[in-house]
Amino acid sequence: MPTLTSLPPETALLVSPVHLAGPGDSRLITAPLDASADWDKVTTTTGVHYVSTCQRVHIAHLPDSEHGGWAVRGYRTPSSEAVWGAAFGHGTPAEITAAFTTALVDGLRTNPRYYMNGGVRHPPGSPAAVLADRGWQPTPAKGYHDQVSPDGHAAYRHRLGWHPHEAELEGEVPGSWAMVGGAQRERWKAEFTIGVPFYPLTRAALALSSAEPVRRRLGEIPPRCLPHVTARPATAPAQPRRPAAQRPATPAAPPPAAASAVGARRR
């Protein structure tokens, strides 16, 4: 195969790892929201806003905000203040954001309890356990507990110490958890506050650590990441693919037998 730098920018490729592949196709995020009858969509001067019909979750694409990307807020009741938040900064791979948001979409459409510990759709362990099983190693970091990817270009970060969730939501302190990736200055970051539901966070961790290549045009891959990715030509036109968490269940069908409860979650 010719070197990547010798190919046209529009060349369709299968690229891994995902944390170095660039932002990708935002339709992975918007398609399930647009297709769901349980979400209302409003376009404003600041971006696109999706609100669940129960009004307990807001998802917004805010490209001109401080960090760009996508912001998610959860509320205990429609008229209350936000109790948790997630922010996917500019450059975050769409597959990771979509894994988080589609789990929320499905959880609200069915029943969030299905995703809790012992539920029929409970993810396999906590984010930290998922990453440990996939070879992500703990690495000392002042004020944090990090798990670093085998290639050293991504990390799942747990901030040590406690801060009020209001301070996290306002951006006054870093989020309790974060995912970071990229090479040199071309890095992306996603942050999650205390109180974030762990079932979408675990889905995002599964997407972050997936060995499956993702589809990108050559010109979409950040230049400083090119020396660190594995890429091969895609044999079909690049199309957005739904992550596993997005595949809808048949509403009329009874839920399958509950899976056996797993042990205590490691965060």
XYZ file of N, CA and C in Angstrom:
801
model
N 0.843 -1.199 0.000
C 0.000 0.000 0.000
C 0.878 1.249 0.000
N 0.541 2.275 -0.786
C 1.306 3.524 -0.745
C 1.260 4.131 0.659
N 2.217 4.993 0.955
C 2.186 5.676 2.247
C 0.958 6.568 2.326
N 0.487 6.804 3.540
C -0.713 7.610 3.716
C -0.548 9.004 3.133
N 0.631 9.572 3.291
C 0.839 10.944 2.820
C 0.812 11.053 1.302
N 0.924 9.914 0.607
C 0.908 9.961 -0.857
C -0.488 9.769 -1.426
N -1.488 9.503 -0.565
C -2.849 9.256 -1.027
C -3.653 10.557 -1.050
N -4.690 10.628 -1.893
C -5.553 11.817 -1.900
C -6.292 11.958 -0.568
N -6.580 13.191 -0.130
C -7.258 13.390 1.155
C -8.618 12.714 1.242
N -9.287 12.511 0.094
C -10.629 11.913 0.131
C -10.596 10.391 0.176
N -9.426 9.791 0.235
C -9.312 8.331 0.287
C -10.046 7.783 1.502
N -10.944 6.821 1.297
C -11.684 6.194 2.391
C -10.831 5.108 3.026
N -10.707 5.165 4.355
C -9.839 4.254 5.076
C -10.565 3.628 6.255
N -10.065 2.486 6.681
C -10.423 1.898 7.966
C -9.252 2.153 8.896
N -9.525 2.846 10.010
C -8.461 3.397 10.846
C -8.610 2.888 12.276
N -7.481 2.587 12.902
C -7.452 2.293 14.323
C -6.151 2.837 14.903
N -6.141 3.194 16.182
C -7.248 3.139 17.137
C -8.178 4.335 16.974
N -9.361 4.209 17.516
C -10.356 5.265 17.349
C -9.905 6.568 18.000
N -9.137 6.503 19.086
C -8.783 7.744 19.791
C -7.790 8.607 19.029
N -7.267 8.101 17.905
C -6.381 8.894 17.056
C -6.994 9.185 15.684
N -8.236 8.771 15.469
C -8.823 8.797 14.131
C -9.460 10.129 13.756
N -9.633 11.048 14.704
C -10.320 12.289 14.384
C -11.798 12.217 14.709
N -12.518 13.330 14.557
C -13.900 13.410 15.035
C -14.891 12.526 14.305
N -14.723 12.267 13.021
C -15.638 11.374 12.313
C -16.967 12.015 11.964
N -17.971 11.171 11.746
C -19.271 11.585 11.211
C -20.266 11.838 12.336
N -20.714 13.083 12.476
C -21.638 13.439 13.554
C -23.007 12.795 13.395
N -23.296 12.239 12.221
C -24.592 11.561 12.061
C -24.709 10.333 12.944
N -23.586 9.779 13.379
C -23.644 8.694 14.348
C -24.336 9.148 15.629
N -24.181 10.425 15.951
C -24.796 10.987 17.159
C -26.219 11.438 16.891
N -26.413 12.146 15.782
C -27.714 12.768 15.535
C -28.765 11.805 14.996
N -28.359 10.769 14.275
C -29.341 9.881 13.635
C -30.304 9.255 14.637
N -29.836 8.654 15.740
C -30.795 8.064 16.672
C -31.666 9.092 17.378
N -31.126 10.301 17.576
C -31.931 11.355 18.195
C -33.005 11.849 17.234
N -32.640 12.034 15.975
C -33.616 12.482 14.982
C -34.691 11.429 14.737
N -34.324 10.140 14.846
C -35.271 9.065 14.548
C -36.202 8.757 15.710
N -35.867 9.221 16.911
C -36.654 8.865 18.094
C -37.805 9.838 18.301
N -38.979 9.285 18.568
C -40.133 10.118 18.879
C -40.060 10.668 20.292
N -39.084 10.225 21.071
C -38.985 10.633 22.463
C -38.089 11.849 22.661
N -37.640 12.465 21.557
C -36.757 13.622 21.668
C -37.251 14.742 20.765
N -37.265 15.954 21.309
C -37.612 17.143 20.543
C -36.328 17.858 20.134
N -36.312 18.413 18.924
C -35.128 19.060 18.384
C -35.414 20.538 18.153
N -34.500 21.380 18.611
C -34.616 22.825 18.431
C -33.276 23.340 17.920
N -33.307 24.118 16.853
C -32.090 24.729 16.317
C -32.090 26.206 16.673
N -31.009 26.662 17.315
C -30.897 28.059 17.720
C -29.588 28.633 17.169
N -29.317 29.874 17.503
C -28.080 30.506 17.044
C -26.845 29.899 17.702
N -27.022 29.214 18.825
C -25.876 28.625 19.528
C -25.610 27.187 19.109
N -26.572 26.552 18.460
C -26.373 25.172 18.048
C -27.673 24.409 17.979
N -27.561 23.093 17.996
C -28.716 22.204 17.929
C -28.953 21.606 19.308
N -30.198 21.669 19.768
C -30.549 21.184 21.100
C -31.593 20.076 20.980
N -31.338 18.978 21.692
C -32.307 17.878 21.791
C -32.752 17.780 23.248
N -34.062 17.662 23.445
C -34.619 17.552 24.790
C -35.519 16.325 24.823
N -35.294 15.459 25.799
C -36.171 14.289 25.934
C -37.575 14.746 26.303
N -38.563 13.978 25.888
C -39.941 14.375 26.171
C -40.221 14.415 27.663
N -39.472 13.641 28.457
C -39.620 13.723 29.907
C -38.885 14.937 30.472
N -38.107 15.616 29.616
C -37.370 16.835 29.947
C -36.328 16.632 31.042
N -35.881 15.408 31.219
C -34.865 15.136 32.237
C -33.460 15.013 31.657
N -33.336 15.017 30.315
C -32.016 14.973 29.685
C -32.001 15.949 28.517
N -30.967 16.776 28.442
C -30.751 17.704 27.339
C -29.421 17.349 26.674
N -29.420 17.290 25.347
C -28.209 17.024 24.571
C -28.073 18.144 23.555
N -26.917 18.777 23.506
C -26.748 19.936 22.624
C -25.407 19.888 21.917
N -25.430 20.280 20.638
C -24.188 20.481 19.890
C -23.936 21.975 19.870
N -22.832 22.391 20.525
C -22.540 23.812 20.705
C -21.164 24.109 20.125
N -21.071 24.243 18.799
C -19.745 24.370 18.169
C -18.983 25.625 18.549
N -19.683 26.695 18.949
C -19.005 27.949 19.260
C -18.797 28.161 20.754
N -19.086 27.132 21.562
C -18.865 27.266 22.994
C -17.378 27.163 23.299
N -17.008 27.306 24.566
C -15.595 27.356 24.952
C -14.821 26.136 24.460
N -15.427 24.960 24.594
C -14.725 23.745 24.205
C -15.319 23.105 22.956
N -16.393 23.681 22.419
C -17.028 23.094 21.244
C -17.617 21.738 21.560
N -17.991 21.005 20.523
C -18.456 19.638 20.730
C -19.871 19.546 21.275
N -20.108 18.478 22.053
C -21.424 18.138 22.547
C -21.482 18.257 24.061
N -22.624 18.718 24.568
C -22.846 18.829 26.002
C -24.129 18.091 26.367
N -24.093 17.342 27.447
C -25.249 16.580 27.922
C -25.497 16.969 29.371
N -26.762 17.194 29.723
C -27.127 17.524 31.093
C -28.289 16.647 31.533
N -28.205 16.182 32.782
C -29.275 15.377 33.354
C -29.928 16.108 34.511
N -31.246 15.946 34.631
C -32.038 16.636 35.642
C -32.879 15.627 36.411
N -33.045 15.874 37.699
C -33.876 14.973 38.502
C -35.348 15.152 38.136
N -35.765 16.396 37.960
C -37.116 16.721 37.512
C -37.005 17.814 36.459
N -38.032 18.000 35.621
C -37.937 18.980 34.531
C -37.602 20.394 34.981
N -38.072 20.806 36.140
C -37.884 22.197 36.569
C -36.694 22.372 37.511
N -35.952 21.309 37.766
C -34.850 21.394 38.722
C -33.554 21.811 38.036
N -32.526 22.055 38.834
C -31.204 22.327 38.291
C -30.547 21.017 37.871
N -29.592 21.119 36.963
C -28.898 19.926 36.482
C -28.190 19.227 37.637
N -28.208 17.892 37.614
C -27.545 17.110 38.657
C -26.300 16.400 38.136
N -26.135 16.305 36.830
C -24.908 15.748 36.263
C -24.720 16.286 34.853
N -23.496 16.169 34.371
C -23.209 16.661 33.029
C -22.091 15.874 32.382
N -22.076 15.908 31.070
C -21.004 15.318 30.269
C -20.692 16.291 29.144
N -19.424 16.452 28.830
C -19.010 17.375 27.768
C -17.995 16.678 26.885
N -18.297 16.599 25.596
C -17.424 15.975 24.619
C -16.813 17.086 23.776
N -15.547 17.392 24.048
C -14.902 18.526 23.429
C -14.677 18.348 21.941
N -14.302 19.440 21.288
C -14.031 19.430 19.859
C -12.974 18.376 19.551
N -13.237 17.562 18.535
C -12.302 16.526 18.138
C -12.568 15.170 18.732
N -13.468 15.072 19.701
C -13.800 13.759 20.264
C -14.374 12.872 19.173
N -13.868 11.656 19.004
C -14.425 10.772 17.975
C -15.917 10.558 18.162
N -16.666 10.649 17.062
C -18.123 10.537 17.120
C -18.557 9.199 17.688
N -17.771 8.155 17.467
C -18.140 6.833 17.968
C -18.230 6.818 19.496
N -17.382 7.603 20.156
C -17.380 7.640 21.618
C -18.569 8.442 22.127
N -18.793 9.616 21.538
C -19.957 10.420 21.922
C -21.244 9.664 21.651
N -21.337 9.018 20.488
C -22.553 8.294 20.112
C -22.818 7.121 21.039
N -21.772 6.434 21.486
C -21.973 5.321 22.409
C -22.637 5.808 23.692
N -22.234 6.989 24.168
C -22.825 7.562 25.378
C -24.272 7.987 25.133
N -24.484 8.790 24.084
C -25.828 9.353 23.870
C -26.843 8.291 23.457
N -26.447 7.299 22.665
C -27.417 6.294 22.243
C -27.835 5.395 23.393
N -26.929 5.172 24.350
C -27.330 4.429 25.542
C -28.379 5.214 26.328
N -28.200 6.543 26.409
C -29.213 7.370 27.074
C -30.545 7.313 26.333
N -30.490 7.411 25.006
C -31.715 7.359 24.208
C -32.463 6.058 24.469
N -31.747 4.947 24.434
C -32.399 3.657 24.627
C -32.862 3.484 26.067
N -32.061 3.982 27.019
C -32.456 3.859 28.415
C -33.738 4.612 28.724
N -33.885 5.818 28.164
C -35.109 6.585 28.387
C -36.283 5.995 27.622
N -35.996 5.381 26.462
C -37.079 4.796 25.663
C -37.630 3.536 26.310
N -36.767 2.783 26.963
C -37.193 1.532 27.582
C -37.352 1.739 29.085
N -36.278 1.522 29.804
C -36.307 1.699 31.251
C -34.869 1.780 31.738
N -34.456 2.899 32.339
C -33.062 3.008 32.775
C -32.633 1.891 33.719
N -33.608 1.311 34.450
C -33.240 0.249 35.386
C -32.712 -0.982 34.672
N -33.060 -1.150 33.389
C -32.518 -2.276 32.633
C -30.995 -2.211 32.563
N -30.438 -0.994 32.648
C -29.002 -0.804 32.500
C -28.264 -0.802 33.836
N -28.997 -0.832 34.938
C -28.354 -0.789 36.240
C -27.789 -2.158 36.604
N -27.033 -2.201 37.696
C -26.408 -3.430 38.136
C -27.453 -4.534 38.289
N -27.284 -5.618 37.522
C -28.241 -6.716 37.546
C -29.336 -6.604 36.512
N -29.447 -5.473 35.801
C -30.473 -5.302 34.782
C -30.151 -6.092 33.526
N -31.176 -6.278 32.670
C -31.015 -7.127 31.493
C -30.075 -6.518 30.456
N -29.814 -5.198 30.531
C -28.903 -4.563 29.583
C -27.709 -3.935 30.278
N -27.437 -4.386 31.484
C -26.315 -3.833 32.235
C -25.015 -4.097 31.491
N -24.186 -3.058 31.259
C -22.912 -3.268 30.567
C -21.990 -4.174 31.375
N -21.011 -4.764 30.705
C -20.118 -5.716 31.391
C -19.093 -5.024 32.274
N -19.509 -4.654 33.472
C -18.585 -4.023 34.399
C -18.585 -2.514 34.313
N -17.731 -1.893 35.127
C -17.591 -0.441 35.138
C -16.617 -0.008 34.046
N -16.523 1.296 33.769
C -15.536 1.747 32.779
C -14.121 1.297 33.121
N -13.732 1.431 34.391
C -12.378 1.044 34.784
C -12.145 -0.446 34.578
N -13.135 -1.275 34.903
C -12.989 -2.723 34.735
C -12.910 -3.103 33.257
N -13.728 -2.450 32.429
C -13.697 -2.706 30.983
C -12.316 -2.413 30.422
N -11.756 -1.266 30.800
C -10.456 -0.872 30.271
C -9.342 -1.778 30.801
N -9.429 -2.167 32.069
C -8.421 -3.073 32.618
C -8.434 -4.400 31.869
N -9.626 -4.897 31.556
C -9.737 -6.154 30.817
C -9.142 -6.042 29.420
N -9.065 -4.820 28.890
C -8.535 -4.615 27.542
C -7.094 -4.112 27.548
N -6.431 -4.265 28.674
C -5.008 -3.976 28.726
C -4.623 -2.550 29.038
N -5.560 -1.720 29.475
C -5.224 -0.348 29.852
C -4.617 -0.390 31.251
N -3.460 0.218 31.406
C -2.681 0.078 32.624
C -2.791 1.315 33.522
N -2.860 1.103 34.859
C -2.834 2.250 35.782
C -1.499 2.958 35.719
N -1.554 4.281 35.728
C -0.351 5.099 35.625
C -0.425 6.226 36.654
N 0.595 6.391 37.477
C 0.549 7.459 38.487
C 0.445 8.835 37.834
N -0.388 9.679 38.420
C -0.530 11.065 37.966
C -0.966 11.893 39.169
N -0.325 13.013 39.394
C -0.612 13.828 40.574
C -2.068 14.282 40.569
N -2.791 13.899 41.606
C -4.184 14.305 41.745
C -5.169 13.481 40.961
N -4.691 12.460 40.262
C -5.564 11.655 39.413
C -5.191 10.180 39.517
N -6.135 9.349 39.147
C -5.853 7.946 38.895
C -6.117 7.722 37.415
N -5.069 7.428 36.672
C -5.177 7.264 35.219
C -5.080 5.797 34.829
N -5.786 5.459 33.762
C -5.585 4.196 33.051
C -5.216 4.570 31.627
N -4.071 4.086 31.166
C -3.523 4.506 29.880
C -3.624 3.366 28.882
N -3.952 3.726 27.645
C -4.108 2.744 26.576
C -2.776 2.074 26.263
N -2.807 0.884 25.675
C -1.552 0.192 25.355
C -0.594 1.006 24.487
N -1.135 1.877 23.607
C -0.234 2.664 22.750
C 0.223 3.964 23.407
N -0.309 4.265 24.598
C 0.104 5.465 25.320
C -0.509 6.757 24.846
N -1.468 6.709 23.911
C -2.029 7.936 23.339
C -3.465 8.235 23.800
N -3.938 7.532 24.814
C -5.259 7.815 25.360
C -5.268 7.421 26.829
N -6.166 8.038 27.593
C -6.259 7.737 29.016
C -7.690 7.933 29.498
N -8.049 7.128 30.488
C -9.287 7.319 31.247
C -8.857 7.815 32.620
N -9.361 8.961 33.018
C -8.846 9.679 34.188
C -9.923 9.854 35.242
N -9.594 9.474 36.469
C -10.465 9.702 37.618
C -9.794 10.718 38.535
N -10.448 11.859 38.701
C -9.881 12.901 39.563
C -10.060 12.516 41.024
N -8.997 12.619 41.800
C -9.056 12.309 43.220
C -9.556 13.524 43.995
N -10.200 13.272 45.119
C -10.725 14.372 45.917
C -12.154 14.710 45.533
N -12.830 15.422 46.408
C -14.253 15.736 46.208
C -14.438 17.225 45.979
N -15.341 17.569 45.066
C -15.771 18.948 44.847
C -17.286 18.930 44.657
N -17.993 19.992 45.015
C -19.439 20.049 44.780
C -19.747 19.859 43.298
N -20.842 19.158 43.018
C -21.162 18.909 41.614
C -21.454 20.204 40.870
N -21.903 21.228 41.604
C -22.139 22.514 40.950
C -20.845 23.088 40.373
N -19.728 22.908 41.097
C -18.450 23.414 40.611
C -18.023 22.675 39.346
N -18.299 21.376 39.300
C -17.971 20.612 38.098
C -18.849 21.053 36.927
N -20.142 21.214 37.172
C -21.054 21.607 36.099
C -20.713 22.980 35.532
N -20.223 23.868 36.376
C -19.872 25.214 35.927
C -18.471 25.284 35.329
N -17.745 24.170 35.349
C -16.401 24.160 34.802
C -15.361 24.790 35.698
N -15.693 24.999 36.980
C -14.748 25.605 37.901
C -13.656 24.627 38.311
N -13.950 23.336 38.260
C -12.970 22.275 38.543
C -13.132 21.216 37.466
N -12.115 20.391 37.245
C -12.250 19.320 36.251
C -13.338 18.332 36.654
N -13.878 17.639 35.675
C -14.867 16.626 35.950
C -14.286 15.469 36.745
N -15.159 14.714 37.403
C -14.699 13.580 38.198
C -14.027 12.523 37.336
N -14.490 12.393 36.095
C -13.895 11.438 35.158
C -13.663 12.134 33.826
N -12.680 11.651 33.109
C -12.383 12.216 31.793
C -11.796 11.149 30.892
N -11.988 11.341 29.599
C -11.333 10.544 28.575
C -10.543 11.511 27.705
N -9.295 11.196 27.452
C -8.457 12.053 26.618
C -7.730 11.195 25.597
N -7.440 11.778 24.450
C -6.729 11.046 23.418
C -6.141 11.986 22.392
N -5.267 11.448 21.547
C -4.660 12.238 20.499
C -3.143 12.212 20.596
N -2.514 13.006 19.757
C -1.056 13.063 19.705
C -0.604 14.514 19.757
N 0.335 14.800 20.651
C 0.906 16.122 20.828
C -0.197 17.164 21.057
N -0.219 18.246 20.292
C -1.201 19.306 20.550
C -2.580 18.961 20.007
N -2.682 17.979 19.144
C -3.982 17.626 18.564
C -4.637 16.578 19.453
N -5.212 17.074 20.524
C -5.810 16.183 21.502
C -7.272 16.563 21.716
N -8.063 15.576 22.112
C -9.464 15.802 22.453
C -9.688 15.366 23.889
N -10.795 15.856 24.455
C -11.103 15.530 25.845
C -12.605 15.480 26.049
N -13.056 14.490 26.797
C -14.455 14.391 27.220
C -14.462 14.311 28.743
N -15.346 15.078 29.379
C -15.397 15.122 30.842
C -16.788 14.741 31.341
N -16.816 14.155 32.553
C -18.055 13.662 33.138
C -18.066 14.038 34.619
N -19.179 14.628 35.074
C -19.260 15.074 36.460
C -19.733 13.943 37.365
N -19.574 14.179 38.659
C -20.115 13.267 39.641
C -21.627 13.127 39.397
N -22.143 11.943 39.571
C -23.568 11.703 39.355
C -23.918 11.220 37.973
N -22.963 11.201 37.037
C -23.265 10.745 35.682
C -23.680 9.275 35.725
N -24.710 8.881 34.988
C -25.091 7.469 34.965
C -23.951 6.617 34.400
N -23.676 5.502 35.057
C -22.525 4.729 34.630
C -22.809 3.832 33.432
N -24.064 3.572 33.099
C -24.271 2.717 31.927
C -23.874 3.408 30.624
N -24.183 4.694 30.384
C -23.654 5.310 29.165
C -22.150 5.557 29.241
N -21.623 5.803 30.442
C -20.186 6.012 30.574
C -19.424 4.726 30.240
N -19.960 3.585 30.660
C -19.324 2.312 30.325
C -19.401 2.050 28.828
N -20.520 2.395 28.203
C -20.616 2.244 26.745
C -19.567 3.106 26.040
N -19.346 4.311 26.549
C -18.319 5.165 25.961
C -16.929 4.565 26.142
N -16.684 3.941 27.303
C -15.397 3.286 27.539
C -15.202 2.104 26.593
N -16.264 1.369 26.324
C -16.182 0.264 25.373
C -15.812 0.784 23.981
N -16.423 1.911 23.584
C -16.096 2.484 22.277
C -14.678 3.027 22.259
N -14.252 3.654 23.346
C -12.905 4.213 23.434
C -11.837 3.135 23.266
N -12.078 1.960 23.823
C -11.068 0.906 23.835
C -11.290 -0.162 22.781
N -12.253 0.057 21.894
C -12.551 -0.944 20.873
C -11.377 -1.122 19.917
N -11.133 -2.383 19.547
C -10.087 -2.675 18.565
C -10.611 -2.613 17.138
N -11.910 -2.437 16.978
C -12.502 -2.405 15.643
C -12.142 -1.097 14.941
N -11.664 -1.143 13.706
C -11.331 0.106 12.995
C -12.576 0.904 12.665
N -12.396 2.198 12.508
C -13.490 3.101 12.175
C -13.222 3.702 10.805
N -14.289 4.178 10.162
C -14.173 4.725 8.809
C -13.856 6.214 8.863
N -12.841 6.598 8.098
C -12.471 7.995 7.980
C -11.942 8.251 6.566
N -12.103 9.478 6.112
C -11.346 9.948 4.960
C -9.953 10.322 5.457
N -8.977 10.148 4.614
C -7.603 10.451 5.025
C -7.488 11.872 5.565
N -8.153 12.812 4.895
C -8.070 14.201 5.310
C -8.730 14.494 6.636
N -9.496 13.545 7.182
C -10.159 13.745 8.466
C -9.266 13.346 9.641
N -8.197 12.629 9.386
C -7.312 12.177 10.456
C -6.372 13.321 10.831
N -6.280 13.681 12.104
C -5.368 14.766 12.490
C -3.940 14.465 12.026
N -3.277 15.414 11.377
C -1.943 15.150 10.812
C -0.934 14.589 11.804
N -0.933 15.094 13.044
C 0.042 14.615 14.012
C -0.271 13.200 14.505
N -1.473 12.718 14.204
C -1.833 11.350 14.589
C -1.474 10.340 13.499
N -1.244 10.800 12.289
C -1.004 9.893 11.165
C 0.123 8.894 11.420
N 1.263 9.303 12.022
C 2.325 8.314 12.228
C 1.969 7.212 13.222
N 0.885 7.401 13.975
C 0.571 6.480 15.060
C -0.652 5.606 14.776
N -1.294 5.764 13.617
C -2.485 4.980 13.314
C -2.142 3.826 12.377
N -3.017 2.831 12.403
C -2.991 1.754 11.423
C -4.168 1.971 10.491
N -3.932 1.979 9.191
C -4.998 2.274 8.240
C -4.880 1.373 7.017
N -6.037 1.040 6.483
C -6.087 0.288 5.228
C -7.259 0.810 4.422
N -7.233 0.639 3.106
C -8.338 1.160 2.294
C -9.665 0.503 2.660
N -10.701 1.313 2.687
C -12.049 0.782 2.899
C -12.551 0.222 1.585
N -13.203 -0.925 1.635
C -13.652 -1.574 0.401
C -15.014 -1.091 -0.043
N -15.674 -0.259 0.784
C -16.998 0.258 0.433
C -17.035 1.724 0.802
N -17.948 2.512 0.188
C -18.040 3.931 0.533
C -18.274 4.109 2.022
N -17.625 5.113 2.586
C -17.752 5.354 4.020
C -19.184 5.739 4.353
N -19.792 5.005 5.274
C -21.139 5.286 5.735
C -21.135 5.243 7.256
N -21.923 6.106 7.910
C -21.998 6.039 9.370
C -22.630 4.727 9.800
N -22.049 4.110 10.810
C -22.584 2.861 11.313
C -23.036 3.050 12.746
N -24.167 2.450 13.081
C -24.677 2.573 14.431
C -23.840 1.753 15.402
N -23.494 2.347 16.561
C -22.838 1.542 17.577
C -23.797 0.513 18.138
N -23.275 -0.516 18.785
C -24.110 -1.610 19.264
C -25.207 -1.125 20.194
N -24.901 -0.095 21.019
C -25.900 0.371 21.981
C -27.090 1.002 21.319
N -26.997 1.345 20.014
C -28.072 2.042 19.324
C -29.090 1.100 18.728
N -28.744 -0.175 18.582
C -29.657 -1.080 17.912
C -30.937 -1.221 18.713
N -32.068 -0.802 18.156
C -33.292 -0.750 18.952
C -33.838 -2.124 19.260
N -34.396 -2.251 20.440
C -35.103 -3.473 20.798
C -36.550 -3.327 20.374
N -37.251 -4.414 20.163
C -38.659 -4.372 19.784
C -39.484 -4.015 20.998
N -40.175 -2.850 20.994
C -40.873 -2.419 22.195
C -41.896 -3.419 22.690
N -42.582 -4.118 21.755
C -43.657 -4.998 22.162
C -43.155 -6.288 22.771
N -41.913 -6.624 22.522
C -41.399 -7.899 23.014
C -41.082 -7.789 24.491
N -41.393 -8.817 25.277
C -41.043 -8.782 26.695
C -39.549 -8.812 26.858
N -39.022 -8.169 27.903
C -37.571 -8.178 28.103
C -37.072 -9.577 28.376
N -35.845 -9.902 27.926
C -35.309 -11.226 28.181
C -35.080 -11.443 29.659
N -34.827 -12.676 30.014
C -34.603 -12.998 31.411
C -33.436 -12.193 31.937
N -33.594 -11.719 33.131
C -32.572 -10.841 33.699
C -31.265 -11.577 33.841
N -30.206 -10.860 33.470
C -28.877 -11.435 33.638
C -28.539 -11.472 35.111
N -27.678 -12.378 35.512
C -27.288 -12.451 36.911
C -26.548 -11.200 37.290
N -26.761 -10.787 38.527
C -26.145 -9.546 39.001
C -24.639 -9.704 39.029
N -23.966 -8.623 38.642
C -22.522 -8.634 38.693
C -22.083 -8.058 40.008
N -20.804 -8.146 40.294
C -20.287 -7.658 41.568
C -20.292 -6.152 41.633
N -19.788 -5.644 42.724
C -19.749 -4.192 42.905
C -18.963 -3.533 41.807
N -19.450 -2.395 41.304
C -18.809 -1.708 40.212
C -17.527 -1.024 40.665
N -16.525 -1.076 39.797
C -15.318 -0.291 40.011
C -15.408 0.926 39.118
N -15.279 2.091 39.647
C -15.398 3.302 38.850
C -14.045 3.744 38.343
